[in-house]
Short mmCIF file of C-alpha atoms in Angstrom, two decimals:
data_model
loop_
_atom_site.label_atom_id
_atom_site.label_comp_id
_atom_site.label_asym_id
_atom_site.label_seq_id
_atom_site.Cartn_x
_atom_site.Cartn_y
_atom_site.Cartn_z
CA MET A 1 -79.27 -29.46 -68.61
CA GLY A 2 -76.98 -26.73 -67.87
CA ASN A 3 -76.54 -27.58 -64.14
CA GLY A 4 -75.82 -31.19 -65.07
CA VAL A 5 -73.24 -29.98 -67.43
CA ARG A 6 -71.49 -28.11 -64.35
CA GLU A 7 -71.85 -30.52 -62.12
CA GLY A 8 -70.27 -33.18 -64.95
CA GLN A 9 -67.47 -31.14 -65.18
CA VAL A 10 -66.85 -30.63 -61.26
CA ASP A 11 -67.08 -34.33 -61.02
CA PHE A 12 -64.48 -35.07 -63.58
CA LYS A 13 -62.03 -32.46 -62.24
CA GLN A 14 -62.31 -34.17 -58.61
CA GLN A 15 -61.55 -37.74 -60.25
CA ASP A 16 -59.04 -35.85 -62.14
CA VAL A 17 -57.33 -34.79 -58.76
CA GLU A 18 -57.25 -38.43 -56.96
CA PRO A 19 -54.65 -40.07 -58.74
CA ILE A 20 -52.36 -37.10 -58.07
CA THR A 21 -52.91 -37.16 -54.44
CA SER A 22 -52.19 -40.86 -54.74
CA THR A 23 -48.87 -40.52 -56.42
CA HIS A 24 -47.24 -38.60 -53.81
CA LEU A 25 -47.62 -41.39 -51.29
CA PRO A 26 -45.10 -43.87 -52.98
CA SER A 27 -43.01 -41.14 -53.43
CA GLU A 28 -42.81 -40.41 -49.61
CA ASP A 29 -42.44 -44.14 -48.90
CA ASN A 30 -39.64 -44.30 -51.24
CA GLN A 31 -38.00 -41.06 -49.50
CA GLU A 32 -38.49 -42.78 -46.22
CA LYS A 33 -37.03 -46.17 -47.67
CA LYS A 34 -34.13 -44.42 -49.19
CA LYS A 35 -33.20 -42.86 -45.77
CA VAL A 36 -33.24 -46.05 -43.95
CA LEU A 37 -31.04 -47.51 -46.46
CA ASN A 38 -28.84 -44.55 -46.28
CA SER A 39 -28.38 -45.09 -42.68
CA LEU A 40 -27.67 -48.71 -42.76
CA MET A 41 -25.23 -48.57 -45.15
CA SER A 42 -23.42 -45.65 -44.01
CA GLY A 43 -23.64 -47.30 -40.28
CA ALA A 44 -22.09 -50.26 -41.82
CA LEU A 45 -19.36 -48.93 -43.21
CA ALA A 46 -18.62 -46.65 -40.11
CA GLY A 47 -18.46 -49.69 -37.95
CA ALA A 48 -16.19 -51.81 -40.25
CA VAL A 49 -13.86 -49.14 -41.04
CA ALA A 50 -13.52 -48.01 -37.27
CA LYS A 51 -13.19 -51.41 -36.03
CA THR A 52 -10.73 -52.51 -38.62
CA ALA A 53 -8.73 -49.48 -37.56
CA VAL A 54 -8.39 -50.26 -34.01
CA ALA A 55 -8.60 -54.13 -34.27
CA PRO A 56 -4.94 -54.97 -32.85
CA LEU A 57 -5.70 -52.88 -29.54
CA ASP A 58 -9.13 -54.13 -29.39
CA ARG A 59 -7.83 -58.04 -29.43
CA THR A 60 -5.33 -57.23 -26.84
CA LYS A 61 -7.84 -55.60 -24.35
CA ILE A 62 -9.94 -58.19 -24.63
CA MET A 63 -7.37 -60.93 -23.91
CA PHE A 64 -6.42 -59.02 -20.46
CA GLN A 65 -10.01 -58.39 -19.63
CA VAL A 66 -10.80 -61.90 -19.60
CA SER A 67 -7.63 -63.03 -17.56
CA SER A 68 -6.37 -62.09 -14.25
CA LYS A 69 -2.98 -60.77 -15.20
CA ARG A 70 -2.13 -57.37 -14.27
CA PHE A 71 -2.56 -54.97 -17.35
CA SER A 72 -0.16 -52.34 -18.24
CA ALA A 73 0.78 -50.15 -21.32
CA LYS A 74 4.24 -52.22 -21.22
CA GLU A 75 2.84 -55.62 -21.21
CA ALA A 76 0.23 -54.93 -23.62
CA TYR A 77 2.91 -53.49 -26.13
CA ARG A 78 5.38 -56.61 -25.54
CA LEU A 79 1.96 -58.75 -26.50
CA ILE A 80 1.34 -57.09 -29.59
CA TYR A 81 5.04 -57.01 -30.45
CA ARG A 82 5.62 -60.47 -29.73
CA THR A 83 2.76 -61.52 -31.95
CA TYR A 84 4.31 -59.38 -34.67
CA LEU A 85 7.48 -60.88 -34.43
CA ASN A 86 6.22 -64.60 -34.28
CA GLU A 87 3.28 -64.66 -37.04
CA GLY A 88 3.76 -61.19 -39.13
CA PHE A 89 2.28 -58.08 -39.50
CA TRP A 90 -1.16 -59.10 -40.88
CA SER A 91 -1.55 -61.61 -37.79
CA LEU A 92 -2.39 -58.34 -35.63
CA TRP A 93 -5.91 -58.36 -37.76
CA ARG A 94 -6.52 -62.20 -37.49
CA GLY A 95 -10.09 -62.55 -36.23
CA ASN A 96 -11.19 -59.33 -37.54
CA SER A 97 -13.56 -61.15 -39.93
CA ALA A 98 -15.39 -62.66 -37.23
CA THR A 99 -15.45 -59.20 -35.60
CA MET A 100 -17.11 -57.50 -38.71
CA VAL A 101 -19.92 -60.33 -38.85
CA ARG A 102 -21.03 -58.67 -35.74
CA VAL A 103 -19.73 -55.09 -36.00
CA ILE A 104 -21.47 -54.51 -39.51
CA PRO A 105 -25.01 -55.57 -38.46
CA TYR A 106 -24.78 -53.95 -34.99
CA ALA A 107 -23.19 -50.51 -36.43
CA ALA A 108 -25.84 -50.43 -39.00
CA ILE A 109 -28.77 -51.16 -36.87
CA GLN A 110 -27.49 -48.74 -34.23
CA PHE A 111 -26.99 -45.56 -36.51
CA CYS A 112 -30.03 -46.37 -38.31
CA ALA A 113 -32.19 -46.76 -35.44
CA HIS A 114 -30.89 -43.28 -34.05
CA GLU A 115 -31.82 -41.35 -37.10
CA GLU A 116 -35.14 -43.09 -36.41
CA TYR A 117 -35.34 -42.41 -32.83
CA LYS A 118 -34.08 -38.75 -33.48
CA GLN A 119 -36.95 -38.20 -35.64
CA LEU A 120 -39.64 -40.03 -33.19
CA LEU A 121 -38.44 -37.93 -30.32
CA GLY A 122 -38.28 -34.72 -32.50
CA SER A 123 -42.33 -35.31 -33.33
CA TYR A 124 -43.09 -36.05 -29.79
CA TYR A 125 -41.34 -33.02 -28.01
CA GLY A 126 -42.01 -30.69 -30.95
CA PHE A 127 -38.81 -30.29 -32.33
CA GLN A 128 -39.04 -31.70 -36.08
CA GLY A 129 -36.65 -30.98 -38.03
CA LYS A 130 -34.64 -28.98 -35.18
CA ALA A 131 -31.95 -30.32 -32.50
CA LEU A 132 -33.08 -32.06 -29.88
CA THR A 133 -32.96 -30.90 -26.41
CA PRO A 134 -30.30 -32.66 -24.33
CA PHE A 135 -32.43 -34.91 -22.25
CA PRO A 136 -34.26 -36.31 -25.73
CA ARG A 137 -30.58 -36.53 -27.24
CA PHE A 138 -29.30 -38.69 -24.74
CA ILE A 139 -32.52 -40.95 -24.72
CA ALA A 140 -32.22 -41.31 -28.59
CA GLY A 141 -28.64 -42.46 -28.35
CA SER A 142 -29.57 -45.29 -25.64
CA LEU A 143 -32.35 -46.35 -27.49
CA ALA A 144 -30.08 -47.04 -30.23
CA GLY A 145 -27.70 -48.69 -28.48
CA THR A 146 -30.16 -50.84 -26.75
CA THR A 147 -31.84 -51.84 -30.05
CA ALA A 148 -28.42 -52.86 -31.70
CA ALA A 149 -27.23 -54.77 -28.97
CA MET A 150 -30.66 -56.81 -28.27
CA LEU A 151 -30.51 -57.66 -31.85
CA THR A 152 -26.62 -58.84 -32.18
CA TYR A 153 -25.84 -59.62 -28.70
CA PRO A 154 -25.36 -63.62 -29.67
CA LEU A 155 -22.69 -62.80 -32.15
CA ASP A 156 -20.94 -60.81 -29.42
CA MET A 157 -20.96 -63.55 -27.19
CA VAL A 158 -19.88 -66.13 -30.26
CA ARG A 159 -16.81 -63.57 -31.02
CA ALA A 160 -15.74 -63.32 -27.20
CA ARG A 161 -15.64 -67.22 -26.98
CA MET A 162 -13.66 -67.51 -30.06
CA ALA A 163 -11.19 -65.11 -29.19
CA VAL A 164 -10.21 -66.93 -25.84
CA THR A 165 -10.54 -70.52 -26.72
CA PRO A 166 -7.91 -72.53 -28.59
CA LYS A 167 -8.71 -73.31 -32.42
CA GLU A 168 -9.03 -77.24 -31.50
CA MET A 169 -12.44 -76.02 -29.65
CA TYR A 170 -14.33 -74.29 -31.91
CA SER A 171 -13.97 -74.71 -35.79
CA ASN A 172 -16.03 -71.95 -36.92
CA ILE A 173 -18.79 -69.43 -36.03
CA VAL A 174 -21.45 -71.90 -36.96
CA HIS A 175 -19.81 -74.61 -34.80
CA VAL A 176 -19.67 -72.29 -31.46
CA PHE A 177 -23.62 -71.67 -31.71
CA ILE A 178 -24.29 -75.32 -32.46
CA ARG A 179 -21.90 -76.61 -29.53
CA ILE A 180 -22.91 -73.85 -27.20
CA SER A 181 -26.79 -74.67 -27.62
CA ARG A 182 -26.18 -78.43 -27.19
CA GLU A 183 -23.84 -78.34 -24.26
CA GLU A 184 -24.85 -75.26 -22.65
CA GLY A 185 -28.35 -74.61 -23.41
CA LEU A 186 -29.72 -71.67 -25.59
CA LYS A 187 -29.90 -69.21 -22.76
CA THR A 188 -26.25 -69.27 -22.46
CA LEU A 189 -26.08 -67.46 -25.96
CA TYR A 190 -27.29 -64.44 -23.82
CA ARG A 191 -25.33 -64.44 -20.87
CA GLY A 192 -23.74 -61.32 -19.90
CA PHE A 193 -26.68 -59.55 -21.62
CA THR A 194 -28.12 -57.70 -18.68
CA PRO A 195 -24.39 -55.71 -17.87
CA THR A 196 -24.38 -55.55 -21.76
CA ILE A 197 -27.84 -53.53 -21.80
CA LEU A 198 -26.60 -51.55 -18.61
CA GLY A 199 -23.20 -50.50 -19.94
CA VAL A 200 -24.90 -49.88 -23.56
CA ILE A 201 -27.22 -47.24 -22.02
CA PRO A 202 -24.69 -44.74 -20.78
CA TYR A 203 -22.29 -45.55 -23.30
CA ALA A 204 -24.74 -45.05 -26.48
CA GLY A 205 -26.52 -42.32 -24.82
CA LEU A 206 -23.30 -40.38 -23.56
CA SER A 207 -21.60 -40.98 -27.19
CA PHE A 208 -24.29 -39.76 -29.45
CA PHE A 209 -25.43 -36.98 -26.81
CA THR A 210 -21.81 -35.94 -26.66
CA TYR A 211 -21.13 -35.78 -30.49
CA GLU A 212 -24.84 -33.99 -31.31
CA THR A 213 -24.16 -31.47 -28.67
CA LEU A 214 -20.48 -30.74 -29.87
CA LYS A 215 -21.79 -30.35 -33.31
CA LYS A 216 -24.54 -28.07 -32.40
CA LEU A 217 -22.02 -25.88 -29.85
CA HIS A 218 -19.87 -25.58 -33.05
CA ALA A 219 -22.55 -24.62 -35.49
CA ASP A 220 -23.95 -21.97 -33.05
CA HIS A 221 -20.55 -20.49 -32.08
CA SER A 222 -18.77 -20.61 -35.69
CA GLY A 223 -21.96 -19.84 -37.99
CA LYS A 224 -21.07 -22.88 -40.00
CA SER A 225 -23.70 -25.72 -40.35
CA GLN A 226 -21.46 -28.45 -40.87
CA PRO A 227 -17.95 -29.24 -39.15
CA SER A 228 -14.97 -30.11 -41.27
CA PRO A 229 -14.07 -33.79 -41.38
CA PRO A 230 -10.91 -33.02 -38.58
CA GLU A 231 -13.42 -31.49 -36.34
CA ARG A 232 -15.66 -34.17 -36.52
CA LEU A 233 -13.09 -36.76 -35.49
CA LEU A 234 -12.15 -34.49 -32.65
CA PHE A 235 -15.61 -34.61 -31.60
CA GLY A 236 -16.45 -38.36 -31.86
CA ALA A 237 -13.02 -38.70 -29.99
CA CYS A 238 -14.33 -36.74 -27.07
CA ALA A 239 -17.80 -38.62 -27.24
CA GLY A 240 -15.88 -41.98 -27.07
CA LEU A 241 -13.77 -41.09 -24.44
CA ILE A 242 -16.61 -40.29 -22.18
CA GLY A 243 -18.93 -42.75 -23.01
CA GLN A 244 -16.45 -45.76 -22.79
CA SER A 245 -15.34 -44.41 -19.44
CA ALA A 246 -18.64 -44.34 -18.02
CA SER A 247 -19.36 -47.56 -18.78
CA TYR A 248 -16.21 -49.64 -18.75
CA PRO A 249 -16.66 -51.70 -15.33
CA LEU A 250 -19.63 -53.19 -16.90
CA ASP A 251 -17.46 -54.39 -19.96
CA VAL A 252 -14.95 -56.35 -18.03
CA VAL A 253 -18.09 -57.84 -16.49
CA ARG A 254 -19.95 -58.57 -19.21
CA ARG A 255 -16.49 -60.45 -21.34
CA ARG A 256 -16.22 -62.44 -17.97
CA MET A 257 -19.74 -63.71 -17.87
CA GLN A 258 -19.40 -64.55 -21.69
CA THR A 259 -16.13 -66.36 -21.45
CA ALA A 260 -17.22 -67.89 -17.89
CA GLY A 261 -17.71 -71.73 -19.39
CA VAL A 262 -14.41 -71.89 -20.95
CA MET A 263 -12.35 -70.24 -18.42
CA GLY A 264 -12.94 -72.38 -15.40
CA HIS A 265 -15.27 -69.71 -13.61
CA THR A 266 -18.84 -69.54 -12.59
CA TYR A 267 -20.64 -66.26 -12.53
CA SER A 268 -23.97 -66.22 -11.54
CA SER A 269 -24.90 -62.72 -11.40
CA ILE A 270 -23.25 -58.91 -12.10
CA LEU A 271 -22.94 -58.35 -8.29
CA LEU A 272 -21.48 -61.57 -7.70
CA THR A 273 -18.97 -61.22 -10.73
CA MET A 274 -17.83 -57.67 -9.45
CA GLN A 275 -17.42 -58.81 -5.93
CA GLU A 276 -15.01 -61.84 -7.09
CA ILE A 277 -13.39 -59.38 -9.67
CA ILE A 278 -12.78 -56.93 -7.04
CA ARG A 279 -11.50 -59.46 -4.21
CA GLU A 280 -9.08 -61.30 -6.40
CA GLU A 281 -7.59 -58.36 -8.14
CA GLY A 282 -8.76 -55.21 -6.82
CA LEU A 283 -11.24 -52.33 -7.58
CA ILE A 284 -9.09 -50.56 -10.23
CA ARG A 285 -6.92 -53.40 -11.32
CA GLY A 286 -9.80 -55.32 -11.68
CA LEU A 287 -12.92 -53.44 -13.08
CA TYR A 288 -10.75 -50.72 -14.95
CA LYS A 289 -8.24 -53.31 -16.51
CA GLY A 290 -7.27 -52.10 -20.08
CA LEU A 291 -9.18 -48.65 -19.87
CA SER A 292 -5.78 -47.06 -20.46
CA MET A 293 -5.75 -48.99 -23.49
CA ASN A 294 -9.49 -47.73 -24.19
CA TRP A 295 -8.59 -44.14 -23.82
CA VAL A 296 -6.41 -44.90 -26.97
CA LYS A 297 -8.42 -47.01 -29.11
CA GLY A 298 -11.66 -45.74 -28.12
CA PRO A 299 -11.30 -42.32 -29.33
CA ILE A 300 -10.02 -43.21 -32.31
CA ALA A 301 -12.70 -45.98 -32.90
CA VAL A 302 -15.63 -43.50 -32.33
CA GLY A 303 -14.45 -40.71 -33.86
CA ILE A 304 -13.63 -42.32 -37.15
CA SER A 305 -16.99 -44.28 -36.90
CA PHE A 306 -19.02 -41.08 -36.22
CA THR A 307 -17.26 -39.06 -39.17
CA THR A 308 -17.49 -42.15 -41.73
CA PHE A 309 -20.97 -42.22 -41.00
CA ASP A 310 -21.92 -38.30 -41.50
CA LEU A 311 -19.55 -37.95 -44.51
CA THR A 312 -21.13 -41.21 -46.23
CA GLN A 313 -24.62 -39.96 -45.51
CA ILE A 314 -23.39 -36.64 -47.16
CA LEU A 315 -22.09 -38.57 -50.39
CA LEU A 316 -25.23 -40.91 -50.80
CA ARG A 317 -27.54 -37.58 -50.44
CA LYS A 318 -25.69 -36.05 -53.12
CA LEU A 319 -25.56 -39.07 -55.47
CA GLN A 320 -29.35 -38.82 -55.05
CA HIS A 321 -29.68 -35.51 -55.93
CA SER A 322 -27.57 -35.98 -58.94
CA THR A 323 -29.66 -38.70 -60.45
CA ASN A 324 -33.51 -39.06 -61.10
CA VAL A 325 -35.81 -41.28 -58.72
CA GLU A 326 -36.00 -44.36 -60.72
CA ARG A 327 -32.07 -44.76 -61.27
CA SER A 328 -31.49 -43.53 -57.49
CA GLY A 329 -33.79 -46.07 -56.17
CA ALA A 330 -32.66 -49.23 -58.37
CA SER A 331 -28.62 -48.08 -57.39
CA GLN A 332 -29.57 -47.91 -53.62
CA THR A 333 -31.21 -51.52 -53.73
CA ASN A 334 -28.01 -52.61 -55.87
CA MET A 335 -25.91 -51.11 -53.02
CA CYS A 336 -27.83 -52.86 -50.02
CA CYS A 337 -27.41 -56.23 -52.01
CA CYS A 338 -23.82 -55.45 -52.48
CA TRP A 339 -23.55 -54.77 -48.56
CA LEU A 340 -25.62 -58.21 -47.65
CA LEU A 341 -23.37 -60.04 -50.08
CA THR A 342 -20.05 -58.51 -48.23
CA TRP A 343 -21.35 -59.67 -45.23
CA SER A 344 -22.12 -62.87 -46.17
CA LEU A 345 -18.11 -62.96 -47.64
CA TRP A 346 -17.01 -61.97 -44.26
CA THR A 347 -18.74 -64.46 -42.52
CA ASP A 348 -17.10 -67.30 -44.42
CA ALA A 349 -13.90 -65.82 -44.53
CA ALA A 350 -14.20 -65.99 -40.69
CA VAL A 351 -14.36 -69.68 -40.66
CA ASP A 352 -10.96 -69.98 -42.13
CA ASP A 353 -9.68 -66.96 -40.20
CA GLU A 354 -10.79 -68.21 -36.70
CA ARG A 355 -9.33 -71.48 -37.26
CA GLU A 356 -5.88 -70.16 -36.64
CA ASP A 357 -6.82 -67.69 -34.06
CA SER A 358 -4.89 -69.56 -30.87
CA VAL A 359 -2.65 -66.74 -30.66
CA LEU A 360 -4.62 -64.83 -27.80
CA LEU A 361 -3.89 -67.85 -25.13
CA GLU A 362 -0.32 -68.14 -26.07
#
């Protein structure tokens, strides 16, 4: 009897422990979900702020990339100034809503994927919780950029088409998808995809690698765990300068292949596209057309993007610590819904915005 009582007590305690173990699993799952939501929201905001800041320069660059006109800083300035005089200050941001339709999901996926790849590679190489070594750092950035490009490429294709065609050709974003699919085939939505991926691998890899490396060097030499916002901007600017310079020729090729159907050209492959550009416009003036403008807008955009992402991440973590689990979870769900609603509104706004987007051909 005595032994039976003792066994019964032991059994009772074991049964009592089981629910405690199970309650920890949902908590860990919730933490992981919150981390992913944080990365998605921070990345979306980072992309939106950065692209909006450089929208006039980005739009001007695309116009020169897809044409045979010679690029110069003077000509770029004349185009921007002429647009300002003829159509007003805010016309410099015309078409930005269509850009946001692509940038918000792209940046959200890229930054979120980068955090996940860093965690996976850290586990694989035994650097869990620590800074990655240089090679895994580059691989994490390249994989993040590739993942985002694969999932959002059709939106980039549509944006390029709308930027270089008159408003009568495409009435809205949905119309672009329908007309391209019907007249040119679904494969056209991924035309220029190969040079995009080939360009994204060095661009995203070097950008994330440079930024993470500079942050690590700063921490090692200054003794501070985190750089200040101005230092983050500087590190991001260096990352953008290096990444965009390395991948720029493929960016020109990508734009030419994307807009070939409406610009009177036929480009069947990356090498043939490069050969034609070099033959007609020269190596430097053709494949590096607009690079000097990218050296202005690229560092600004990437610096703002990395800084916004990091600071938003820090802010969201502080908000989580200042609220309990239930309120934090509900708050994050509501914030995610707000982002989805905002992106939907941008999509609708792009319809009206692009109807007036013929200035690029004038």
